[in-house]
Amino acid sequence: MGHLHLALNHFPVVGLFFAVALLAYGMKKGSDDLQSASLWTFVIVAVLGAITYFTGEPAEEMVEHMPGVTEAMIEKHEFAGTIVLILMGLVGALSIGGLLYRKKNNALHAGLSKGILALALIAVLFTLRTANLGGQIRHTEIRPVGAGAPGAGESGYETPEEEESEGDGMPEPANK
């Protein structure tokens, strides 16, 4: 199941961007069909987001003992993922409400579409942060400056000063 988390984690991010763009374009053009398509996309993205979230624990078990991976990094990503799960769940639920409203009234409620768009834009910001935190777990090149190379010190990171002070990488002689 951990592999499923790694395979699916890009779909909610990209899907959310696509759905936001589609909804905004549909609203600008006044197209209920485009807006409905975006609402269906939000529902699908919410489901994929939930699957991604609930496969996170098995993914954690796969990487938690790898060099350079810390519990703190995983916990930050997990907490951010919980917020995204809630936001995407709300966007998905409101989208279902919008689709049901359209089915009953043969039109979308403009206020609901605007509310979904606003909430989805907030979800985009949190999703990007969550994705970045998740990426930092295994991609050292996107870790903040000062996070350094994995496998050093208690935290698993060296500061740039520590890296520079290591010289040629050979052990220091016993008698200086």
mmCIF file with all atom_site columns, C-alpha atoms in Angstrom:
data_model
loop_
_atom_site.group_PDB
_atom_site.id
_atom_site.type_symbol
_atom_site.label_atom_id
_atom_site.label_alt_id
_atom_site.label_comp_id
_atom_site.label_asym_id
_atom_site.label_entity_id
_atom_site.label_seq_id
_atom_site.pdbx_PDB_ins_code
_atom_site.Cartn_x
_atom_site.Cartn_y
_atom_site.Cartn_z
_atom_site.occupancy
_atom_site.B_iso_or_equiv
_atom_site.pdbx_formal_charge
_atom_site.auth_seq_id
_atom_site.auth_comp_id
_atom_site.auth_asym_id
_atom_site.auth_atom_id
_atom_site.pdbx_PDB_model_num
ATOM 1   C CA . MET A 1 1   ? 0.000   0.000  0.000   1.00 0.00 ? 1   MET A CA 1
ATOM 2   C CA . GLY A 1 2   ? 2.926   2.364  0.549   1.00 0.00 ? 2   GLY A CA 1
ATOM 3   C CA . HIS A 1 3   ? 3.763   2.196  -3.137  1.00 0.00 ? 3   HIS A CA 1
ATOM 4   C CA . LEU A 1 4   ? 0.204   3.291  -3.903  1.00 0.00 ? 4   LEU A CA 1
ATOM 5   C CA . HIS A 1 5   ? 0.792   6.488  -1.906  1.00 0.00 ? 5   HIS A CA 1
ATOM 6   C CA . LEU A 1 6   ? 3.892   7.240  -3.937  1.00 0.00 ? 6   LEU A CA 1
ATOM 7   C CA . ALA A 1 7   ? 2.154   6.420  -7.219  1.00 0.00 ? 7   ALA A CA 1
ATOM 8   C CA . LEU A 1 8   ? -0.974  8.485  -6.526  1.00 0.00 ? 8   LEU A CA 1
ATOM 9   C CA . ASN A 1 9   ? 0.357   11.526 -4.701  1.00 0.00 ? 9   ASN A CA 1
ATOM 10  C CA . HIS A 1 10  ? 0.741   13.666 -7.839  1.00 0.00 ? 10  HIS A CA 1
ATOM 11  C CA . PHE A 1 11  ? -2.841  13.193 -9.055  1.00 0.00 ? 11  PHE A CA 1
ATOM 12  C CA . PRO A 1 12  ? -4.567  15.263 -6.339  1.00 0.00 ? 12  PRO A CA 1
ATOM 13  C CA . VAL A 1 13  ? -2.107  18.129 -6.858  1.00 0.00 ? 13  VAL A CA 1
ATOM 14  C CA . VAL A 1 14  ? -2.377  18.234 -10.651 1.00 0.00 ? 14  VAL A CA 1
ATOM 15  C CA . GLY A 1 15  ? -6.084  17.385 -10.627 1.00 0.00 ? 15  GLY A CA 1
ATOM 16  C CA . LEU A 1 16  ? -6.837  20.196 -8.210  1.00 0.00 ? 16  LEU A CA 1
ATOM 17  C CA . PHE A 1 17  ? -5.037  22.718 -10.446 1.00 0.00 ? 17  PHE A CA 1
ATOM 18  C CA . PHE A 1 18  ? -6.924  21.430 -13.477 1.00 0.00 ? 18  PHE A CA 1
ATOM 19  C CA . ALA A 1 19  ? -10.305 21.557 -11.730 1.00 0.00 ? 19  ALA A CA 1
ATOM 20  C CA . VAL A 1 20  ? -9.693  25.103 -10.436 1.00 0.00 ? 20  VAL A CA 1
ATOM 21  C CA . ALA A 1 21  ? -8.725  26.313 -13.919 1.00 0.00 ? 21  ALA A CA 1
ATOM 22  C CA . LEU A 1 22  ? -11.721 24.562 -15.471 1.00 0.00 ? 22  LEU A CA 1
ATOM 23  C CA . LEU A 1 23  ? -14.133 26.017 -12.912 1.00 0.00 ? 23  LEU A CA 1
ATOM 24  C CA . ALA A 1 24  ? -12.734 29.541 -13.310 1.00 0.00 ? 24  ALA A CA 1
ATOM 25  C CA . TYR A 1 25  ? -12.930 29.274 -17.107 1.00 0.00 ? 25  TYR A CA 1
ATOM 26  C CA . GLY A 1 26  ? -16.453 27.840 -16.950 1.00 0.00 ? 26  GLY A CA 1
ATOM 27  C CA . MET A 1 27  ? -17.543 30.669 -14.663 1.00 0.00 ? 27  MET A CA 1
ATOM 28  C CA . LYS A 1 28  ? -15.987 33.278 -16.959 1.00 0.00 ? 28  LYS A CA 1
ATOM 29  C CA . LYS A 1 29  ? -17.708 31.785 -20.022 1.00 0.00 ? 29  LYS A CA 1
ATOM 30  C CA . GLY A 1 30  ? -20.973 31.224 -18.145 1.00 0.00 ? 30  GLY A CA 1
ATOM 31  C CA . SER A 1 31  ? -20.913 27.538 -19.066 1.00 0.00 ? 31  SER A CA 1
ATOM 32  C CA . ASP A 1 32  ? -22.783 25.269 -16.668 1.00 0.00 ? 32  ASP A CA 1
ATOM 33  C CA . ASP A 1 33  ? -21.380 22.263 -18.537 1.00 0.00 ? 33  ASP A CA 1
ATOM 34  C CA . LEU A 1 34  ? -17.753 23.292 -17.946 1.00 0.00 ? 34  LEU A CA 1
ATOM 35  C CA . GLN A 1 35  ? -18.523 24.124 -14.337 1.00 0.00 ? 35  GLN A CA 1
ATOM 36  C CA . SER A 1 36  ? -20.204 20.741 -13.880 1.00 0.00 ? 36  SER A CA 1
ATOM 37  C CA . ALA A 1 37  ? -17.170 19.032 -15.409 1.00 0.00 ? 37  ALA A CA 1
ATOM 38  C CA . SER A 1 38  ? -14.975 20.844 -12.903 1.00 0.00 ? 38  SER A CA 1
ATOM 39  C CA . LEU A 1 39  ? -17.231 19.782 -10.025 1.00 0.00 ? 39  LEU A CA 1
ATOM 40  C CA . TRP A 1 40  ? -16.971 16.146 -11.139 1.00 0.00 ? 40  TRP A CA 1
ATOM 41  C CA . THR A 1 41  ? -13.197 16.613 -11.286 1.00 0.00 ? 41  THR A CA 1
ATOM 42  C CA . PHE A 1 42  ? -13.187 17.971 -7.720  1.00 0.00 ? 42  PHE A CA 1
ATOM 43  C CA . VAL A 1 43  ? -15.110 14.887 -6.569  1.00 0.00 ? 43  VAL A CA 1
ATOM 44  C CA . ILE A 1 44  ? -12.598 12.571 -8.271  1.00 0.00 ? 44  ILE A CA 1
ATOM 45  C CA . VAL A 1 45  ? -9.678  14.575 -6.862  1.00 0.00 ? 45  VAL A CA 1
ATOM 46  C CA . ALA A 1 46  ? -11.178 14.370 -3.361  1.00 0.00 ? 46  ALA A CA 1
ATOM 47  C CA . VAL A 1 47  ? -11.452 10.581 -3.643  1.00 0.00 ? 47  VAL A CA 1
ATOM 48  C CA . LEU A 1 48  ? -7.872  10.295 -4.941  1.00 0.00 ? 48  LEU A CA 1
ATOM 49  C CA . GLY A 1 49  ? -6.729  12.639 -2.170  1.00 0.00 ? 49  GLY A CA 1
ATOM 50  C CA . ALA A 1 50  ? -8.376  10.447 0.458   1.00 0.00 ? 50  ALA A CA 1
ATOM 51  C CA . ILE A 1 51  ? -6.763  7.320  -0.986  1.00 0.00 ? 51  ILE A CA 1
ATOM 52  C CA . THR A 1 52  ? -3.408  9.107  -1.034  1.00 0.00 ? 52  THR A CA 1
ATOM 53  C CA . TYR A 1 53  ? -3.847  10.187 2.589   1.00 0.00 ? 53  TYR A CA 1
ATOM 54  C CA . PHE A 1 54  ? -4.883  6.770  3.877   1.00 0.00 ? 54  PHE A CA 1
ATOM 55  C CA . THR A 1 55  ? -1.989  5.032  2.122   1.00 0.00 ? 55  THR A CA 1
ATOM 56  C CA . GLY A 1 56  ? 0.449   7.423  3.801   1.00 0.00 ? 56  GLY A CA 1
ATOM 57  C CA . GLU A 1 57  ? 0.959   5.248  6.877   1.00 0.00 ? 57  GLU A CA 1
ATOM 58  C CA . PRO A 1 58  ? 2.232   2.248  4.866   1.00 0.00 ? 58  PRO A CA 1
ATOM 59  C CA . ALA A 1 59  ? 4.481   4.643  2.928   1.00 0.00 ? 59  ALA A CA 1
ATOM 60  C CA . GLU A 1 60  ? 5.832   5.937  6.241   1.00 0.00 ? 60  GLU A CA 1
ATOM 61  C CA . GLU A 1 61  ? 6.688   2.396  7.287   1.00 0.00 ? 61  GLU A CA 1
ATOM 62  C CA . MET A 1 62  ? 8.638   1.976  4.045   1.00 0.00 ? 62  MET A CA 1
ATOM 63  C CA . VAL A 1 63  ? 10.846  5.039  4.544   1.00 0.00 ? 63  VAL A CA 1
ATOM 64  C CA . GLU A 1 64  ? 10.998  5.779  8.287   1.00 0.00 ? 64  GLU A CA 1
ATOM 65  C CA . HIS A 1 65  ? 14.208  3.797  8.821   1.00 0.00 ? 65  HIS A CA 1
ATOM 66  C CA . MET A 1 66  ? 16.017  5.043  5.733   1.00 0.00 ? 66  MET A CA 1
ATOM 67  C CA . PRO A 1 67  ? 19.103  7.214  6.236   1.00 0.00 ? 67  PRO A CA 1
ATOM 68  C CA . GLY A 1 68  ? 18.290  10.911 6.300   1.00 0.00 ? 68  GLY A CA 1
ATOM 69  C CA . VAL A 1 69  ? 14.584  10.446 7.001   1.00 0.00 ? 69  VAL A CA 1
ATOM 70  C CA . THR A 1 70  ? 13.440  11.866 10.320  1.00 0.00 ? 70  THR A CA 1
ATOM 71  C CA . GLU A 1 71  ? 10.233  11.446 12.261  1.00 0.00 ? 71  GLU A CA 1
ATOM 72  C CA . ALA A 1 72  ? 9.876   15.239 12.347  1.00 0.00 ? 72  ALA A CA 1
ATOM 73  C CA . MET A 1 73  ? 9.817   15.436 8.550   1.00 0.00 ? 73  MET A CA 1
ATOM 74  C CA . ILE A 1 74  ? 7.213   12.704 8.319   1.00 0.00 ? 74  ILE A CA 1
ATOM 75  C CA . GLU A 1 75  ? 5.051   14.256 11.055  1.00 0.00 ? 75  GLU A CA 1
ATOM 76  C CA . LYS A 1 76  ? 5.050   17.677 9.345   1.00 0.00 ? 76  LYS A CA 1
ATOM 77  C CA . HIS A 1 77  ? 3.982   16.066 6.074   1.00 0.00 ? 77  HIS A CA 1
ATOM 78  C CA . GLU A 1 78  ? 1.314   13.981 7.811   1.00 0.00 ? 78  GLU A CA 1
ATOM 79  C CA . PHE A 1 79  ? -0.151  16.988 9.642   1.00 0.00 ? 79  PHE A CA 1
ATOM 80  C CA . ALA A 1 80  ? -0.242  19.027 6.431   1.00 0.00 ? 80  ALA A CA 1
ATOM 81  C CA . GLY A 1 81  ? -1.869  16.056 4.703   1.00 0.00 ? 81  GLY A CA 1
ATOM 82  C CA . THR A 1 82  ? -4.614  15.992 7.324   1.00 0.00 ? 82  THR A CA 1
ATOM 83  C CA . ILE A 1 83  ? -5.454  19.624 6.583   1.00 0.00 ? 83  ILE A CA 1
ATOM 84  C CA . VAL A 1 84  ? -5.535  18.890 2.846   1.00 0.00 ? 84  VAL A CA 1
ATOM 85  C CA . LEU A 1 85  ? -7.761  15.862 3.429   1.00 0.00 ? 85  LEU A CA 1
ATOM 86  C CA . ILE A 1 86  ? -10.268 18.079 5.240   1.00 0.00 ? 86  ILE A CA 1
ATOM 87  C CA . LEU A 1 87  ? -10.117 20.835 2.609   1.00 0.00 ? 87  LEU A CA 1
ATOM 88  C CA . MET A 1 88  ? -10.440 18.427 -0.309  1.00 0.00 ? 88  MET A CA 1
ATOM 89  C CA . GLY A 1 89  ? -13.254 16.630 1.478   1.00 0.00 ? 89  GLY A CA 1
ATOM 90  C CA . LEU A 1 90  ? -15.108 19.924 1.843   1.00 0.00 ? 90  LEU A CA 1
ATOM 91  C CA . VAL A 1 91  ? -14.495 20.846 -1.804  1.00 0.00 ? 91  VAL A CA 1
ATOM 92  C CA . GLY A 1 92  ? -15.656 17.388 -2.891  1.00 0.00 ? 92  GLY A CA 1
ATOM 93  C CA . ALA A 1 93  ? -18.778 17.512 -0.706  1.00 0.00 ? 93  ALA A CA 1
ATOM 94  C CA . LEU A 1 94  ? -19.691 21.009 -1.896  1.00 0.00 ? 94  LEU A CA 1
ATOM 95  C CA . SER A 1 95  ? -19.130 19.863 -5.472  1.00 0.00 ? 95  SER A CA 1
ATOM 96  C CA . ILE A 1 96  ? -21.562 16.984 -4.979  1.00 0.00 ? 96  ILE A CA 1
ATOM 97  C CA . GLY A 1 97  ? -24.003 19.521 -3.557  1.00 0.00 ? 97  GLY A CA 1
ATOM 98  C CA . GLY A 1 98  ? -23.521 21.706 -6.630  1.00 0.00 ? 98  GLY A CA 1
ATOM 99  C CA . LEU A 1 99  ? -24.091 18.779 -8.966  1.00 0.00 ? 99  LEU A CA 1
ATOM 100 C CA . LEU A 1 100 ? -27.273 17.790 -7.113  1.00 0.00 ? 100 LEU A CA 1
ATOM 101 C CA . TYR A 1 101 ? -28.470 21.392 -7.204  1.00 0.00 ? 101 TYR A CA 1
ATOM 102 C CA . ARG A 1 102 ? -27.911 21.488 -10.965 1.00 0.00 ? 102 ARG A CA 1
ATOM 103 C CA . LYS A 1 103 ? -29.768 18.211 -11.454 1.00 0.00 ? 103 LYS A CA 1
ATOM 104 C CA . LYS A 1 104 ? -32.754 19.515 -9.488  1.00 0.00 ? 104 LYS A CA 1
ATOM 105 C CA . ASN A 1 105 ? -32.809 23.081 -10.851 1.00 0.00 ? 105 ASN A CA 1
ATOM 106 C CA . ASN A 1 106 ? -31.221 22.568 -14.281 1.00 0.00 ? 106 ASN A CA 1
ATOM 107 C CA . ALA A 1 107 ? -28.676 25.295 -13.427 1.00 0.00 ? 107 ALA A CA 1
ATOM 108 C CA . LEU A 1 108 ? -25.735 25.838 -11.110 1.00 0.00 ? 108 LEU A CA 1
ATOM 109 C CA . HIS A 1 109 ? -25.914 28.177 -8.152  1.00 0.00 ? 109 HIS A CA 1
ATOM 110 C CA . ALA A 1 110 ? -23.450 31.019 -8.892  1.00 0.00 ? 110 ALA A CA 1
ATOM 111 C CA . GLY A 1 111 ? -22.718 31.645 -5.212  1.00 0.00 ? 111 GLY A CA 1
ATOM 112 C CA . LEU A 1 112 ? -21.921 27.997 -4.628  1.00 0.00 ? 112 LEU A CA 1
ATOM 113 C CA . SER A 1 113 ? -19.546 27.923 -7.611  1.00 0.00 ? 113 SER A CA 1
ATOM 114 C CA . LYS A 1 114 ? -17.743 31.005 -6.255  1.00 0.00 ? 114 LYS A CA 1
ATOM 115 C CA . GLY A 1 115 ? -17.505 29.452 -2.803  1.00 0.00 ? 115 GLY A CA 1
ATOM 116 C CA . ILE A 1 116 ? -16.131 26.198 -4.203  1.00 0.00 ? 116 ILE A CA 1
ATOM 117 C CA . LEU A 1 117 ? -13.573 28.133 -6.252  1.00 0.00 ? 117 LEU A CA 1
ATOM 118 C CA . ALA A 1 118 ? -12.434 30.127 -3.206  1.00 0.00 ? 118 ALA A CA 1
ATOM 119 C CA . LEU A 1 119 ? -12.129 27.014 -1.030  1.00 0.00 ? 119 LEU A CA 1
ATOM 120 C CA . ALA A 1 120 ? -10.368 25.132 -3.831  1.00 0.00 ? 120 ALA A CA 1
ATOM 121 C CA . LEU A 1 121 ? -7.808  27.938 -4.178  1.00 0.00 ? 121 LEU A CA 1
ATOM 122 C CA . ILE A 1 122 ? -7.089  27.655 -0.459  1.00 0.00 ? 122 ILE A CA 1
ATOM 123 C CA . ALA A 1 123 ? -6.794  23.881 -0.896  1.00 0.00 ? 123 ALA A CA 1
ATOM 124 C CA . VAL A 1 124 ? -4.283  24.445 -3.721  1.00 0.00 ? 124 VAL A CA 1
ATOM 125 C CA . LEU A 1 125 ? -1.996  26.395 -1.381  1.00 0.00 ? 125 LEU A CA 1
ATOM 126 C CA . PHE A 1 126 ? -2.145  23.745 1.336   1.00 0.00 ? 126 PHE A CA 1
ATOM 127 C CA . THR A 1 127 ? -1.734  20.967 -1.226  1.00 0.00 ? 127 THR A CA 1
ATOM 128 C CA . LEU A 1 128 ? 1.416   22.561 -2.630  1.00 0.00 ? 128 LEU A CA 1
ATOM 129 C CA . ARG A 1 129 ? 2.868   22.855 0.876   1.00 0.00 ? 129 ARG A CA 1
ATOM 130 C CA . THR A 1 130 ? 1.990   19.255 1.674   1.00 0.00 ? 130 THR A CA 1
ATOM 131 C CA . ALA A 1 131 ? 3.489   18.020 -1.592  1.00 0.00 ? 131 ALA A CA 1
ATOM 132 C CA . ASN A 1 132 ? 6.674   19.964 -0.926  1.00 0.00 ? 132 ASN A CA 1
ATOM 133 C CA . LEU A 1 133 ? 6.978   18.545 2.594   1.00 0.00 ? 133 LEU A CA 1
ATOM 134 C CA . GLY A 1 134 ? 6.422   15.042 1.241   1.00 0.00 ? 134 GLY A CA 1
ATOM 135 C CA . GLY A 1 135 ? 9.015   15.552 -1.454  1.00 0.00 ? 135 GLY A CA 1
ATOM 136 C CA . GLN A 1 136 ? 11.587  16.684 1.095   1.00 0.00 ? 136 GLN A CA 1
ATOM 137 C CA . ILE A 1 137 ? 11.397  13.303 2.797   1.00 0.00 ? 137 ILE A CA 1
ATOM 138 C CA . ARG A 1 138 ? 13.304  11.598 -0.021  1.00 0.00 ? 138 ARG A CA 1
ATOM 139 C CA . HIS A 1 139 ? 14.487  14.441 -2.268  1.00 0.00 ? 139 HIS A CA 1
ATOM 140 C CA . THR A 1 140 ? 17.351  16.165 -0.480  1.00 0.00 ? 140 THR A CA 1
ATOM 141 C CA . GLU A 1 141 ? 17.694  18.696 -3.304  1.00 0.00 ? 141 GLU A CA 1
ATOM 142 C CA . ILE A 1 142 ? 14.438  20.417 -2.300  1.00 0.00 ? 142 ILE A CA 1
ATOM 143 C CA . ARG A 1 143 ? 15.139  20.559 1.428   1.00 0.00 ? 143 ARG A CA 1
ATOM 144 C CA . PRO A 1 144 ? 15.615  24.028 2.915   1.00 0.00 ? 144 PRO A CA 1
ATOM 145 C CA . VAL A 1 145 ? 19.090  25.551 2.925   1.00 0.00 ? 145 VAL A CA 1
ATOM 146 C CA . GLY A 1 146 ? 20.938  24.278 5.972   1.00 0.00 ? 146 GLY A CA 1
ATOM 147 C CA . ALA A 1 147 ? 19.237  20.898 5.882   1.00 0.00 ? 147 ALA A CA 1
ATOM 148 C CA . GLY A 1 148 ? 22.383  19.496 4.249   1.00 0.00 ? 148 GLY A CA 1
ATOM 149 C CA . ALA A 1 149 ? 23.202  15.915 3.479   1.00 0.00 ? 149 ALA A CA 1
ATOM 150 C CA . PRO A 1 150 ? 21.418  12.987 5.069   1.00 0.00 ? 150 PRO A CA 1
ATOM 151 C CA . GLY A 1 151 ? 23.185  10.724 7.500   1.00 0.00 ? 151 GLY A CA 1
ATOM 152 C CA . ALA A 1 152 ? 25.002  13.350 9.538   1.00 0.00 ? 152 ALA A CA 1
ATOM 153 C CA . GLY A 1 153 ? 24.525  14.215 13.180  1.00 0.00 ? 153 GLY A CA 1
ATOM 154 C CA . GLU A 1 154 ? 21.515  13.445 15.349  1.00 0.00 ? 154 GLU A CA 1
ATOM 155 C CA . SER A 1 155 ? 19.014  15.184 13.111  1.00 0.00 ? 155 SER A CA 1
ATOM 156 C CA . GLY A 1 156 ? 20.316  13.502 9.976   1.00 0.00 ? 156 GLY A CA 1
ATOM 157 C CA . TYR A 1 157 ? 21.518  16.795 8.517   1.00 0.00 ? 157 TYR A CA 1
ATOM 158 C CA . GLU A 1 158 ? 24.650  18.871 8.472   1.00 0.00 ? 158 GLU A CA 1
ATOM 159 C CA . THR A 1 159 ? 24.736  22.623 8.288   1.00 0.00 ? 159 THR A CA 1
ATOM 160 C CA . PRO A 1 160 ? 26.819  24.144 5.467   1.00 0.00 ? 160 PRO A CA 1
ATOM 161 C CA . GLU A 1 161 ? 29.427  25.153 8.079   1.00 0.00 ? 161 GLU A CA 1
ATOM 162 C CA . GLU A 1 162 ? 29.753  21.532 9.236   1.00 0.00 ? 162 GLU A CA 1
ATOM 163 C CA . GLU A 1 163 ? 30.123  20.351 5.650   1.00 0.00 ? 163 GLU A CA 1
ATOM 164 C CA . GLU A 1 164 ? 32.915  22.871 4.968   1.00 0.00 ? 164 GLU A CA 1
ATOM 165 C CA . SER A 1 165 ? 34.818  21.977 8.153   1.00 0.00 ? 165 SER A CA 1
ATOM 166 C CA . GLU A 1 166 ? 35.177  18.319 7.220   1.00 0.00 ? 166 GLU A CA 1
ATOM 167 C CA . GLY A 1 167 ? 38.239  18.895 5.048   1.00 0.00 ? 167 GLY A CA 1
ATOM 168 C CA . ASP A 1 168 ? 39.065  16.000 2.745   1.00 0.00 ? 168 ASP A CA 1
ATOM 169 C CA . GLY A 1 169 ? 36.686  13.576 4.439   1.00 0.00 ? 169 GLY A CA 1
ATOM 170 C CA . MET A 1 170 ? 39.501  11.572 6.053   1.00 0.00 ? 170 MET A CA 1
ATOM 171 C CA . PRO A 1 171 ? 39.614  10.978 9.825   1.00 0.00 ? 171 PRO A CA 1
ATOM 172 C CA . GLU A 1 172 ? 41.694  13.442 11.815  1.00 0.00 ? 172 GLU A CA 1
ATOM 173 C CA . PRO A 1 173 ? 45.006  12.099 13.112  1.00 0.00 ? 173 PRO A CA 1
ATOM 174 C CA . ALA A 1 174 ? 44.947  11.118 16.797  1.00 0.00 ? 174 ALA A CA 1
ATOM 175 C CA . ASN A 1 175 ? 47.873  13.417 17.693  1.00 0.00 ? 175 ASN A CA 1
ATOM 176 C CA . LYS A 1 176 ? 47.535  16.952 16.413  1.00 0.00 ? 176 LYS A CA 1
#
